[in-house]
Short mmCIF file of C-alpha atoms and ligand atoms in Angstrom, two decimals:
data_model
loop_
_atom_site.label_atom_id
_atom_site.label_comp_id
_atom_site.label_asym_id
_atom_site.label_seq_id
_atom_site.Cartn_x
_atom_site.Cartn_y
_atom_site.Cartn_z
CA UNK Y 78 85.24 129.52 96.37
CA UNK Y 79 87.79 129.81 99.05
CA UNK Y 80 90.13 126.92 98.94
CA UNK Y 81 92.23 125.41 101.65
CA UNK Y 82 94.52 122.21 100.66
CA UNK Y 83 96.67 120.74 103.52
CA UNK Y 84 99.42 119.10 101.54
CA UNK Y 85 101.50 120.27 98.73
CA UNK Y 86 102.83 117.45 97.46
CA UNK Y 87 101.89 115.26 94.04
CA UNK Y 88 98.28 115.69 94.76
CA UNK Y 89 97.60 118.53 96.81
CA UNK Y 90 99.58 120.65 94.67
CA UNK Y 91 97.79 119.63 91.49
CA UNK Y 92 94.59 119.78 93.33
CA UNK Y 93 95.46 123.73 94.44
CA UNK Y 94 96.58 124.63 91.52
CA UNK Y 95 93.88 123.46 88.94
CA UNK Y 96 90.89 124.56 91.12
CA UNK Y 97 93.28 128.43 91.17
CA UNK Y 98 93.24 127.45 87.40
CA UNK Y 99 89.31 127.30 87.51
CA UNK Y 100 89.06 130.39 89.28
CA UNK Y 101 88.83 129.82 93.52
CA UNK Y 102 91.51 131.21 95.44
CA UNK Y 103 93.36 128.89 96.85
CA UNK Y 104 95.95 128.66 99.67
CA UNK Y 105 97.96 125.36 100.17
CA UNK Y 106 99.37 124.58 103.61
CA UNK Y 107 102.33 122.81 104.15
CA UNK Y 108 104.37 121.81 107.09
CA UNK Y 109 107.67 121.51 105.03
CA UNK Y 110 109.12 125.46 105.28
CA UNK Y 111 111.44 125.34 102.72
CA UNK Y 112 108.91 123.62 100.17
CA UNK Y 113 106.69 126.32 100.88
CA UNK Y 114 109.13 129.30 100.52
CA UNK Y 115 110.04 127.50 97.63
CA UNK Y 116 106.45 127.34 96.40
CA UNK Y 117 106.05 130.99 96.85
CA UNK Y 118 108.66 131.70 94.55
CA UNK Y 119 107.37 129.50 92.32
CA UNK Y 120 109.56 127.01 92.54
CA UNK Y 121 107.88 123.04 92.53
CA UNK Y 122 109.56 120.42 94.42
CA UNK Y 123 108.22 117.94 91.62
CA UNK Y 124 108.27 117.33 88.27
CA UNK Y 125 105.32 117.07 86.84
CA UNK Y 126 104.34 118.40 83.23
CA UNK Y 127 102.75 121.92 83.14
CA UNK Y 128 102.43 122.26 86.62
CA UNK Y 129 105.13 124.96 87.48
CA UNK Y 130 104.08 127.24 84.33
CA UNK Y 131 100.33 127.31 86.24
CA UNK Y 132 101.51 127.53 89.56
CA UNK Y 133 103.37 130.87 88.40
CA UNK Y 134 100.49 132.12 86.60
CA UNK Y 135 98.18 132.02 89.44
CA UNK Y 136 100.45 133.13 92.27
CA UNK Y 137 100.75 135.86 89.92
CA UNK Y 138 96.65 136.52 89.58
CA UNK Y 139 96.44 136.07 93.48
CA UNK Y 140 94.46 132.80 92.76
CA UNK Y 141 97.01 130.60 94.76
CA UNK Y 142 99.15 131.38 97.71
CA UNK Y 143 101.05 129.01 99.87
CA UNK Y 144 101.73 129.17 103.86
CA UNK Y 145 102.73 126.80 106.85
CA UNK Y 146 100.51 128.06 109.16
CA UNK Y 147 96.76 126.16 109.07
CA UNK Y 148 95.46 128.71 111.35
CA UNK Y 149 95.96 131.46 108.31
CA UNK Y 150 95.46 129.04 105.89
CA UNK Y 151 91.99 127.81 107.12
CA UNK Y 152 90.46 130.74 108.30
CA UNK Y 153 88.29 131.69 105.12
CA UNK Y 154 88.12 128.10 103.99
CA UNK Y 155 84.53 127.16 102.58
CA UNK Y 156 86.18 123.78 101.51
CA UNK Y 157 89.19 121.87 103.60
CA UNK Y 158 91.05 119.59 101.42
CA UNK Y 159 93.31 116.94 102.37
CA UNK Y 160 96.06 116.04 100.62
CA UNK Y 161 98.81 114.33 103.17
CA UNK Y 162 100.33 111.11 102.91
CA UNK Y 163 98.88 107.65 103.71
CA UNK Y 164 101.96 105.62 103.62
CA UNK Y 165 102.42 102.00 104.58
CA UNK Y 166 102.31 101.21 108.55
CA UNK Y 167 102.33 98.07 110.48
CA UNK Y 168 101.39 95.11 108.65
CA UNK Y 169 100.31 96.43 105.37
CA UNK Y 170 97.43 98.46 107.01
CA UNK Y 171 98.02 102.70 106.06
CA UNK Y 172 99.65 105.04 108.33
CA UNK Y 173 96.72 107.33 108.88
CA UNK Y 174 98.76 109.71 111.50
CA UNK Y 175 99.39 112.52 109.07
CA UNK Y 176 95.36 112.71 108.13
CA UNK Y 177 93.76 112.10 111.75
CA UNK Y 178 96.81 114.55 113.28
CA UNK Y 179 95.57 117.59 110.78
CA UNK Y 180 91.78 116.23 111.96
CA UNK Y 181 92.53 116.82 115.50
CA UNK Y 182 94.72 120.16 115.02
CA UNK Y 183 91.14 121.19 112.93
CA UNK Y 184 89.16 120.81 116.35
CA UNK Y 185 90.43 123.97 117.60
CA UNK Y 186 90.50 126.17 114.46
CA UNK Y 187 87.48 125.51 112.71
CA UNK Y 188 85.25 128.40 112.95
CA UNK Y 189 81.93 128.02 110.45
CA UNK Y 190 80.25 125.52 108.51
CA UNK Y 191 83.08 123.67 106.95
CA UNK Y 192 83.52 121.03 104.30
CA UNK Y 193 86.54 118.87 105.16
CA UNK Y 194 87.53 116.88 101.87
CA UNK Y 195 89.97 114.22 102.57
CA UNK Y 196 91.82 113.28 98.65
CA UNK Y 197 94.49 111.03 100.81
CA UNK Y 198 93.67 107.02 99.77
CA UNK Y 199 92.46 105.74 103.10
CA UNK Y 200 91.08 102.71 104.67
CA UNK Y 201 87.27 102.10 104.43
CA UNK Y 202 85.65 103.77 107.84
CA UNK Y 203 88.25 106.64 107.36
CA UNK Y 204 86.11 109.63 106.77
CA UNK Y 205 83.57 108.68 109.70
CA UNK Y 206 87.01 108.18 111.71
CA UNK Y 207 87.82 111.96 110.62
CA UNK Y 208 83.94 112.74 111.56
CA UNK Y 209 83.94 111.67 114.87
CA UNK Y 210 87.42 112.89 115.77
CA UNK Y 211 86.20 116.71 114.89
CA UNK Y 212 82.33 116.16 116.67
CA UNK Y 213 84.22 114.91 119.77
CA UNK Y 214 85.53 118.86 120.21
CA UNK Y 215 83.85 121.51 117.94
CA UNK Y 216 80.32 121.95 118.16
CA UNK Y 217 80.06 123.63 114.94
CA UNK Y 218 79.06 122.65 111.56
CA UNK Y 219 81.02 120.49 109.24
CA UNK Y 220 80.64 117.77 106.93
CA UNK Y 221 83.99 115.51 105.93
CA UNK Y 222 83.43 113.84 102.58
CA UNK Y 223 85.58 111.46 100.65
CA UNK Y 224 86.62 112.28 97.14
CA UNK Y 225 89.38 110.16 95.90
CA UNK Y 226 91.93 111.24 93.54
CA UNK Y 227 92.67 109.43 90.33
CA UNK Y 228 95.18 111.30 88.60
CA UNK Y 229 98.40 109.90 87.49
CA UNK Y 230 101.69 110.98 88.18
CA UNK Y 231 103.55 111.97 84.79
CA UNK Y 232 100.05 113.73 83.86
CA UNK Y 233 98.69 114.68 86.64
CA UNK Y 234 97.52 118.08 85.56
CA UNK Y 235 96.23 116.58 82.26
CA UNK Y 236 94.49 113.93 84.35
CA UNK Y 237 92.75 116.51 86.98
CA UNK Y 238 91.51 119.04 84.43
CA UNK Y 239 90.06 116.31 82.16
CA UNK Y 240 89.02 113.55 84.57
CA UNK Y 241 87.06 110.21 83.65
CA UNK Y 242 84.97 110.70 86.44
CA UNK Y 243 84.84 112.49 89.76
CA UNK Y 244 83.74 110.31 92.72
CA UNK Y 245 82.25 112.27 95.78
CA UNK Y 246 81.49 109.50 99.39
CA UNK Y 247 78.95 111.90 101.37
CA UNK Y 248 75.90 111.25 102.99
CA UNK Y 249 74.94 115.02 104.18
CA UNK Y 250 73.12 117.02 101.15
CA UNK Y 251 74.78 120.53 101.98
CA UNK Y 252 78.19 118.95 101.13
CA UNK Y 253 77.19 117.63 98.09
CA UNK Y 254 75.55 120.84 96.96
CA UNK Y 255 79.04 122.32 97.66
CA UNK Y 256 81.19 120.10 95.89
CA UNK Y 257 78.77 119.74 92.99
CA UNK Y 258 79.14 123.54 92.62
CA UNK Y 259 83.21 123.28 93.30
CA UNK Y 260 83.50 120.70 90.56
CA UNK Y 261 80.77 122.21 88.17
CA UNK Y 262 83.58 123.71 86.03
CA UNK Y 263 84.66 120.11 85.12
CA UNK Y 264 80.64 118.29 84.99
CA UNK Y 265 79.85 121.36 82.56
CA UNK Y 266 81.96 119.03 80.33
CA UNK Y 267 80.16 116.13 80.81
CA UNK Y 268 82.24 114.56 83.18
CA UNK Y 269 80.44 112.08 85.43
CA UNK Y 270 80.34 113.18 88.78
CA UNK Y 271 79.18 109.89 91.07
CA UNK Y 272 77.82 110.85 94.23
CA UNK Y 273 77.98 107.97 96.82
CA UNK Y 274 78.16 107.00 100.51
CA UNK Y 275 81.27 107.63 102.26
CA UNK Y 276 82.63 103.63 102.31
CA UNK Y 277 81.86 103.23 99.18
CA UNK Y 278 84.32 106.31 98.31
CA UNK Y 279 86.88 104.89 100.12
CA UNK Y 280 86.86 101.56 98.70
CA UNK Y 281 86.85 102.69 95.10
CA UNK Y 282 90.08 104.17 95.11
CA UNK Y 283 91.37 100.97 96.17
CA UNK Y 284 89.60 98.77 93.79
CA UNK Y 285 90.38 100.97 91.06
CA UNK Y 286 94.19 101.11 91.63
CA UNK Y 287 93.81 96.87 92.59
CA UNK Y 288 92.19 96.14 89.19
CA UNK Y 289 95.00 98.25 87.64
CA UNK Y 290 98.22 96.54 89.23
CA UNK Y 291 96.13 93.01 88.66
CA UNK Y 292 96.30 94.12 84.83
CA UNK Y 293 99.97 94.55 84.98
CA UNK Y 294 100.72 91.70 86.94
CA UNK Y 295 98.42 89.72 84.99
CA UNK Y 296 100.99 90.58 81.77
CA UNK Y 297 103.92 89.78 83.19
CA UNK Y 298 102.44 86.11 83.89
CA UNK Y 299 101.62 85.90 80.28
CA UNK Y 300 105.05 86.89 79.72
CA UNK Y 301 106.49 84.42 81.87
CA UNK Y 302 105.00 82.00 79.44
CA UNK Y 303 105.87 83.79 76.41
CA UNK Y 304 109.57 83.49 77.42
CA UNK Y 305 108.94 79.26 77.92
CA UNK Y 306 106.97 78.75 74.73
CA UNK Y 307 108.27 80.85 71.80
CA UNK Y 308 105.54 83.26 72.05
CA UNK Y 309 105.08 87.06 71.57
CA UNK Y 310 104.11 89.06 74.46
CA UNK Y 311 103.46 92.15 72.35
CA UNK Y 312 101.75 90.49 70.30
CA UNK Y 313 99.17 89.06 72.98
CA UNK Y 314 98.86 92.54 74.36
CA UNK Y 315 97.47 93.71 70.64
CA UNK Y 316 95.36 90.41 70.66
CA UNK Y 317 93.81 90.91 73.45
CA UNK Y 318 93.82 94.61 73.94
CA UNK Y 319 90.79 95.49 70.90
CA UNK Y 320 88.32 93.89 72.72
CA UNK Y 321 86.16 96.70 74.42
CA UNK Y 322 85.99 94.24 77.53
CA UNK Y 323 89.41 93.88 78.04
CA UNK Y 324 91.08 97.36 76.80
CA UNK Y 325 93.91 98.55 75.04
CA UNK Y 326 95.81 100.02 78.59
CA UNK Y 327 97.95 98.44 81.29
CA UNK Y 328 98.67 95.93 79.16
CA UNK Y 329 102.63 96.20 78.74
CA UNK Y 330 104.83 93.26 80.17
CA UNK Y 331 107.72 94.36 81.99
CA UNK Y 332 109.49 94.93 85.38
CA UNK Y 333 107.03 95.44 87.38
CA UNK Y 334 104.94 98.62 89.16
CA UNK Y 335 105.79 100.73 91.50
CA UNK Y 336 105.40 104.19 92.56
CA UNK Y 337 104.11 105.64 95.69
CA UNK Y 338 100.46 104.47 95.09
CA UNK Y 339 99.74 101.08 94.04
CA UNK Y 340 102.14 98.99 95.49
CA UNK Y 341 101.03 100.70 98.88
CA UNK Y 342 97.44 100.65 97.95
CA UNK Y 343 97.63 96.81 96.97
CA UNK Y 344 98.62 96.03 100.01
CA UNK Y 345 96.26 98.17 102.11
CA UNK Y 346 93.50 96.33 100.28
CA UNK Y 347 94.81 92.64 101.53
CA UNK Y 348 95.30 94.27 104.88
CA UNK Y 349 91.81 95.48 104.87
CA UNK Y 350 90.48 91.88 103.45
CA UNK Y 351 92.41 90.85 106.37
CA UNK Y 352 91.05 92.74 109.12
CA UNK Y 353 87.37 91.40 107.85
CA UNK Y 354 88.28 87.76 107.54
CA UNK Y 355 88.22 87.79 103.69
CA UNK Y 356 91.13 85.97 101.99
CA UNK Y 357 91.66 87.85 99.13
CA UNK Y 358 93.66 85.51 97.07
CA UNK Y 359 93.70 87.56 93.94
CA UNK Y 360 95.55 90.47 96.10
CA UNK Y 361 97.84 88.14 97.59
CA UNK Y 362 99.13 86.32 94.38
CA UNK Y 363 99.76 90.09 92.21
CA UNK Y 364 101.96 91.06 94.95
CA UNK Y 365 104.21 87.93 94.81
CA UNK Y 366 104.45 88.24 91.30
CA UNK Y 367 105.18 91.60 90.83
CA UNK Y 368 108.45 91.24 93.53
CA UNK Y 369 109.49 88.71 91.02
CA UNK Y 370 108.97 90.84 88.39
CA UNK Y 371 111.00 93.72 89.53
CA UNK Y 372 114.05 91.28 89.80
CA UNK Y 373 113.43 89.29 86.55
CA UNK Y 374 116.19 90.51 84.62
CA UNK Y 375 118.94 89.67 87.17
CA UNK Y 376 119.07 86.46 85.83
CA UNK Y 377 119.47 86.47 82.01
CA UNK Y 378 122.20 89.17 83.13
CA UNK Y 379 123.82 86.60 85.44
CA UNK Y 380 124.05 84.06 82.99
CA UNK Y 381 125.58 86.04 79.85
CA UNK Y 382 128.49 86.65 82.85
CA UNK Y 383 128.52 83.47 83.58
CA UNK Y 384 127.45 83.90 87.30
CA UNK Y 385 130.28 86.18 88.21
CA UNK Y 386 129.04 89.88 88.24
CA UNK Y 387 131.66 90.72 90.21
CA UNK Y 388 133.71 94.31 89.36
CA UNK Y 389 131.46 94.44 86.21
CA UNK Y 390 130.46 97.62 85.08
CA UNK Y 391 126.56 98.01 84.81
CA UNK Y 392 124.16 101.17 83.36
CA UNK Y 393 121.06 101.74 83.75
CA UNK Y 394 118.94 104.05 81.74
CA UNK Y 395 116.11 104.82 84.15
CA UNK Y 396 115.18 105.25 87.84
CA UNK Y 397 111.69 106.63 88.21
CA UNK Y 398 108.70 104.27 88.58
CA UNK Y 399 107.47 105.49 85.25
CA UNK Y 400 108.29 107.86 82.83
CA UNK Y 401 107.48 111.78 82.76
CA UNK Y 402 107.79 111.91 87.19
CA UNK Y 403 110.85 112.25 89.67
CA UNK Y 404 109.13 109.94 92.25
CA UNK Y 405 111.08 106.33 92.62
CA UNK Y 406 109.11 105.47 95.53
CA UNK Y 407 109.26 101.51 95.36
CA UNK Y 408 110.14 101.82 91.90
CA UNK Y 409 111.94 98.81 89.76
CA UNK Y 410 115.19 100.54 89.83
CA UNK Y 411 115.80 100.20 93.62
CA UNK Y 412 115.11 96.71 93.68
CA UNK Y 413 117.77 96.14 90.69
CA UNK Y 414 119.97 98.29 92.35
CA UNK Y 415 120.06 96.74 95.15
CA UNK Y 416 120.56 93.13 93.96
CA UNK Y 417 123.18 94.45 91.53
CA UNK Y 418 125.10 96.32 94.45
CA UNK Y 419 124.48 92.71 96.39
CA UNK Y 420 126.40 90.99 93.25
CA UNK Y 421 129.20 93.53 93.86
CA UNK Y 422 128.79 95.06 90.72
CA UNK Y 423 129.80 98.84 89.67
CA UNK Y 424 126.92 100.76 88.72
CA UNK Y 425 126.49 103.80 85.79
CA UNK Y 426 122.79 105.40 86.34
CA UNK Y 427 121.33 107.87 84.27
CA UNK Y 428 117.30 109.39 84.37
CA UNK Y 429 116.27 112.64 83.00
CA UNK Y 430 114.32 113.67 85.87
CA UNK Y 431 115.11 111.19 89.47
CA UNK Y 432 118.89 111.00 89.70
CA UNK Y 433 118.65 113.61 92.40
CA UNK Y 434 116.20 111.64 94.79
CA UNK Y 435 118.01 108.15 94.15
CA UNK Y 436 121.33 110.42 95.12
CA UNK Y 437 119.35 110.62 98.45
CA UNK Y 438 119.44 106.60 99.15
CA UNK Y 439 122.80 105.41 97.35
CA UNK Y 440 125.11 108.32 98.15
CA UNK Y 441 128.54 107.61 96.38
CA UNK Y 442 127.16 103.56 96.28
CA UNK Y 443 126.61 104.17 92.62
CA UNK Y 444 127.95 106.64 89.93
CA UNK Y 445 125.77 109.18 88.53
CA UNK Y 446 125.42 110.95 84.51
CA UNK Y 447 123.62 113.74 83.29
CA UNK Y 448 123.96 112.44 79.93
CA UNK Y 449 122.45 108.94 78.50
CA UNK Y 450 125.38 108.01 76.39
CA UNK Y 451 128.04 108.70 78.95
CA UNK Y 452 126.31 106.35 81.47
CA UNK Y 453 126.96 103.50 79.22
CA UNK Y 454 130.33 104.40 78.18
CA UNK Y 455 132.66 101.30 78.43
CA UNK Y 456 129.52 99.76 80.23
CA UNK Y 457 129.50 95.74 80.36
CA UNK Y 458 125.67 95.93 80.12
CA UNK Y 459 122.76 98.36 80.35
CA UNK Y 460 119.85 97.60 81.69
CA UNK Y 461 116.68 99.68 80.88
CA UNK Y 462 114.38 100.25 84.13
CA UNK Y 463 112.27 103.27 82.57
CA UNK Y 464 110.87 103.85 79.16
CA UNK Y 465 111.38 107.21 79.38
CA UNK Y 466 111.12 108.73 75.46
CA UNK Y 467 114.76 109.59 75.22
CA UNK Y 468 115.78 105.87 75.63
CA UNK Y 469 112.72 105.15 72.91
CA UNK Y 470 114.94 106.87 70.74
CA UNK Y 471 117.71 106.86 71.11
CA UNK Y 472 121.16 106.30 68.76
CA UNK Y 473 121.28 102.49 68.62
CA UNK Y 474 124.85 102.67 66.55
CA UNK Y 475 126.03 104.75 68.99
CA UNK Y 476 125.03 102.60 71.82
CA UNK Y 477 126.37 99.73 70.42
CA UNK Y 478 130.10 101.49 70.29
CA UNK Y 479 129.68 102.89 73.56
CA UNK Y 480 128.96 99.58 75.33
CA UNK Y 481 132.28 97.39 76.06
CA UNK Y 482 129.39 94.51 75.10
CA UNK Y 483 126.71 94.60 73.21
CA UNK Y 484 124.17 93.37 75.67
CA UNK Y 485 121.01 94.84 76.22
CA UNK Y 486 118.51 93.69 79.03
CA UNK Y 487 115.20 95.48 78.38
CA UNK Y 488 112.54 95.83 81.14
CA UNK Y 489 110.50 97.84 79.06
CA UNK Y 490 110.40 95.97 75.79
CA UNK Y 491 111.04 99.79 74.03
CA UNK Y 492 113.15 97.88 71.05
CA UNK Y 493 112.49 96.15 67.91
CA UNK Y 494 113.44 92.79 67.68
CA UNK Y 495 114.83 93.22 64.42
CA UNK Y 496 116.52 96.37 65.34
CA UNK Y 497 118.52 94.36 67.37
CA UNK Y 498 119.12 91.64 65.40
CA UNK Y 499 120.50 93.69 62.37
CA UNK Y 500 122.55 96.10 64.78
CA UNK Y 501 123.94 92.44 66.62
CA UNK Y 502 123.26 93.12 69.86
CA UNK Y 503 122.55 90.32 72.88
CA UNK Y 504 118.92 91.54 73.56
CA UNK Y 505 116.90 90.20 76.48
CA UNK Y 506 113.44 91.73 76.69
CA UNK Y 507 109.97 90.66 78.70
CA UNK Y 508 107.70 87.94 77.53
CA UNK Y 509 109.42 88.02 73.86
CA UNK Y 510 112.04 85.79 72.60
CA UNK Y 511 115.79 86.60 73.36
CA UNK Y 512 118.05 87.91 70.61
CA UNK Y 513 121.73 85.94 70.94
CA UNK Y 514 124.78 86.65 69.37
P1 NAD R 652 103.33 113.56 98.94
O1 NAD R 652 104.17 112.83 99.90
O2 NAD R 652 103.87 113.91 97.59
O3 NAD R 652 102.82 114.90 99.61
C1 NAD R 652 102.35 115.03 100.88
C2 NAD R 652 102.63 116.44 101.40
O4 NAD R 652 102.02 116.57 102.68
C3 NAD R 652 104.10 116.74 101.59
O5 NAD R 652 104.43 117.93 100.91
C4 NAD R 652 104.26 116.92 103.10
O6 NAD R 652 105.25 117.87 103.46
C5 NAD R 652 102.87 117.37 103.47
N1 NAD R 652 102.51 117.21 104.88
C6 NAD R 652 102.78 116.17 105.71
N2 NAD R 652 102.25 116.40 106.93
C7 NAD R 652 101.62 117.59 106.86
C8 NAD R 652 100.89 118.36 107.79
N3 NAD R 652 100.69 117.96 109.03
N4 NAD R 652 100.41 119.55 107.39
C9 NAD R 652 100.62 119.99 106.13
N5 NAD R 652 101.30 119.30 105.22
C10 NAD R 652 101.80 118.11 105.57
O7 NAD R 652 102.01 112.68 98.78
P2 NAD R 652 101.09 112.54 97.48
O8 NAD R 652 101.76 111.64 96.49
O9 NAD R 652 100.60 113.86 97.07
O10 NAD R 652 99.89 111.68 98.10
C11 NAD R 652 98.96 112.22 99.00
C12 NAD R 652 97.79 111.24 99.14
O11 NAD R 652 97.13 111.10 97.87
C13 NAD R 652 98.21 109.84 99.54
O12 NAD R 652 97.21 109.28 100.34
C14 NAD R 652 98.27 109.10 98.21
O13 NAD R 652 98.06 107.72 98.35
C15 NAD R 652 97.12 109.74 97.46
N6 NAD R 652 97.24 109.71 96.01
C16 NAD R 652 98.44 109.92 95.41
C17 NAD R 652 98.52 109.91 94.02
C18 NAD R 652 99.85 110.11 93.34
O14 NAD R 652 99.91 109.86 92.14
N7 NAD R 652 100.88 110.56 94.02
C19 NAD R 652 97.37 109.72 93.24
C20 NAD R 652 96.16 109.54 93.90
C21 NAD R 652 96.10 109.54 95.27
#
């Protein structure tokens, strides 16, 4: 099939390149000129496992080509996907600018029977929004349907070619035919494909990624406790996590989520309960706790200074929102920077894959490393934000004879208790009891 996605960022560039993968040509629009010359060389402005490897491979079979201009890039379009940001606007609600802008630019271009696909996360109502904005000025035919996108930064390509389910909000039958024969490739595998109306779509995406960040926010409430009675957070997680009901994921304790999707999506969802006179308490109380969360650490840290942070020297091992991405949109580590920064402390950072896009917001605020162990060099502290594998395993000797003190403060939980012990370190961790020395 002949593939347009409008978008070329974390999802649309995923979505272009698998479906090249599975054999449609594909061209990806972007307004962004440099991404796309970029793009065209092969060159991803993302990290994302596998995902630069494919995107050479099928420029280089013809499968996938990139372009700003929507005129070329929509003119042999059977399918119109959306990929553009939805990011937070006025009072919680999403910005929906980028996706009903591209709508009304699509008025004048659209020139046969088109499906428009929108992958952004949008507001229930969205997609009949899109509808009506098109039927208003183009008399041809089109159908807009609502498929939202599930896969997870970090694996995102892993995620898209081996889905748990595809979800498809339409209501007209010629769309559906289309998309069941666009995503055939994938249902030949026995992957679900769950055909539904359009608000239904829509509101999935949310309650999926709600349920999620409840999960995680649920944890670190456990682990709140944990830390006040002498209990085991880990421990709880395994406890809890083999029964079927409950399941073994989302279950880790530690400082908080973030990223560019559920924090935004969270609050989208309240602002949506909002709109239809719902108080959604449930909403309202994850999102308190995970801004705690994010911050929880500042205090242990306080205290082994005895309240004056002042001039200290601080690492952290970690800046992404997660491990395996670039993206620190509303990830932990700005919200520890930040109140360390407020403290007046001196800061060592060090990620694998994000220094460059935190560069972008601290400037010469904090010092940057390209190497782990020179971040924490004559360090008062490190502080780890991101369990990124590296940090998993990494030297603890030699971490311990870097650091000017031994003091570890763990958002992640990614050491042994004992470890620490035996190595005599001052280890403060989530919802598990704090190693002293
Ligand atoms: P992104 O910011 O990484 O990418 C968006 C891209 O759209 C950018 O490259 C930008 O230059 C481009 N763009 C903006 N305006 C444009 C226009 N008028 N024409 C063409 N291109 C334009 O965003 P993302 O993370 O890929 O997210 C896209 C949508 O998918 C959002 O609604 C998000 O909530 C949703 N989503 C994201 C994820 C994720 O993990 N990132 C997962 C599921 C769903």
């Amino acid at each position: 099939m002949n593939i347009t996605v409008i978008g070329t960022g974390y999802v649309g560039l995923v979505t272009g390149t698998c479906l090249a993968e599975k054999g449609n040509k594909v061209i990806c629009v972007d307004i962004d000129p440099k991404k796309v010359k970029n793009l065209e060389k092969g060159i991803i402005p993302i990290y994302e496992p596998n995902l630069q490897e494919m995107v050479i491979q099928n420029i280089a079979k013809k499968k996938l080509s990139f372009t700003t201009s929507l005129i070329d890039g929509i003119k042999n379009a059977k399918v119109v996907f959306f990929a553009l940001p939805t990011p937070p606007g006025e009072g919680g609600s999403a910005d929906l600018s980028y996706v009903l802008d591209v709508s009304k630019q699509l008025t004048s271009l659209l020139q046969k029977y088109t499906v428009i696909v929108n992958k952004s996360t949008v507001p229930v109502g969205t997609t009949h929004k899109i509808q009506s904005i098109i039927r208003k000025k183009y008399n041809g035919g089109f159908d807009v349907v609502s498929n939202p996108e599930f896969l997870k930064e970090g694996s995102a390509v892993a995620d898209f070619m081996n889905p748990d389910r595809i979800v498809i909000g339409t209501s007209s039958k010629k769309a559906k035919k289309i998309m069941e024969e666009l995503y055939s490739p994938f249902t030949k595998k026995g992957v679900p494909l769950l055909v539904m109306d359009e608000c239904s779509a829509e509101l999935t995406k949310y309650a999926a990624n709600t349920f999620l960040a409840m999960k995680i926010a649920f944890m670190n409430e456990i682990a709140q406790l944990c830390e006040r009675l002498g209990a085991d957070v880990s421990l709880i997680k395994e406890g809890i996590g083999q029964d079927d009901r409950i399941g073994k994921k989302f279950l880790n304790a530690g400082i908080g989520f973030g990223g560019s999707c559920f924090p935004k999506d969270v609050i989208a969802l309240l602002h949506t309960a909002k709109q239809n006179n719902y108080d959604f308490k449930l909403v309202k109380a994850l999102i308190e706790v995970n801004q705690h969360q994010k911050i929880h650490l500042i205090k242990p840290l306080k205290s082994y200074f005895k309240n004056y942070l002042v001039g200290k020297k601080i690492a952290l091992w970690g800046l992404a929102y997660k491990p395996e991405t670039d993206d620190i949109r509303e990830a932990p580590s700005l919200y520890v920077i930040n109140a360390l920064l407020e403290e007046g402390v001196d800061i060592q950072v060090y990620d694998p894959k994000a220094t460059e896009n935190i560069k972008k917001i601290y400037k010469d605020k904090i010092t940057y490393f390209t190497n782990k162990y020179d971040a924490i060099k004559d360090a008062d502290a490190l502080i780890i934000v991101t369990e990124w594998k590296e940090f998993k395993n990494a030297d603890i000797k030699k971490i311990g004879t870097l650091l000017h003190h031994k003091a570890i403060f763990d958002g992640r939980n990614i050491y042994d208790l004992q470890t620490m012990k035996k190595h005599k370190f001052h280890y403060i961790s989530i919802g598990r009891q704090p190693v002293t020395i």
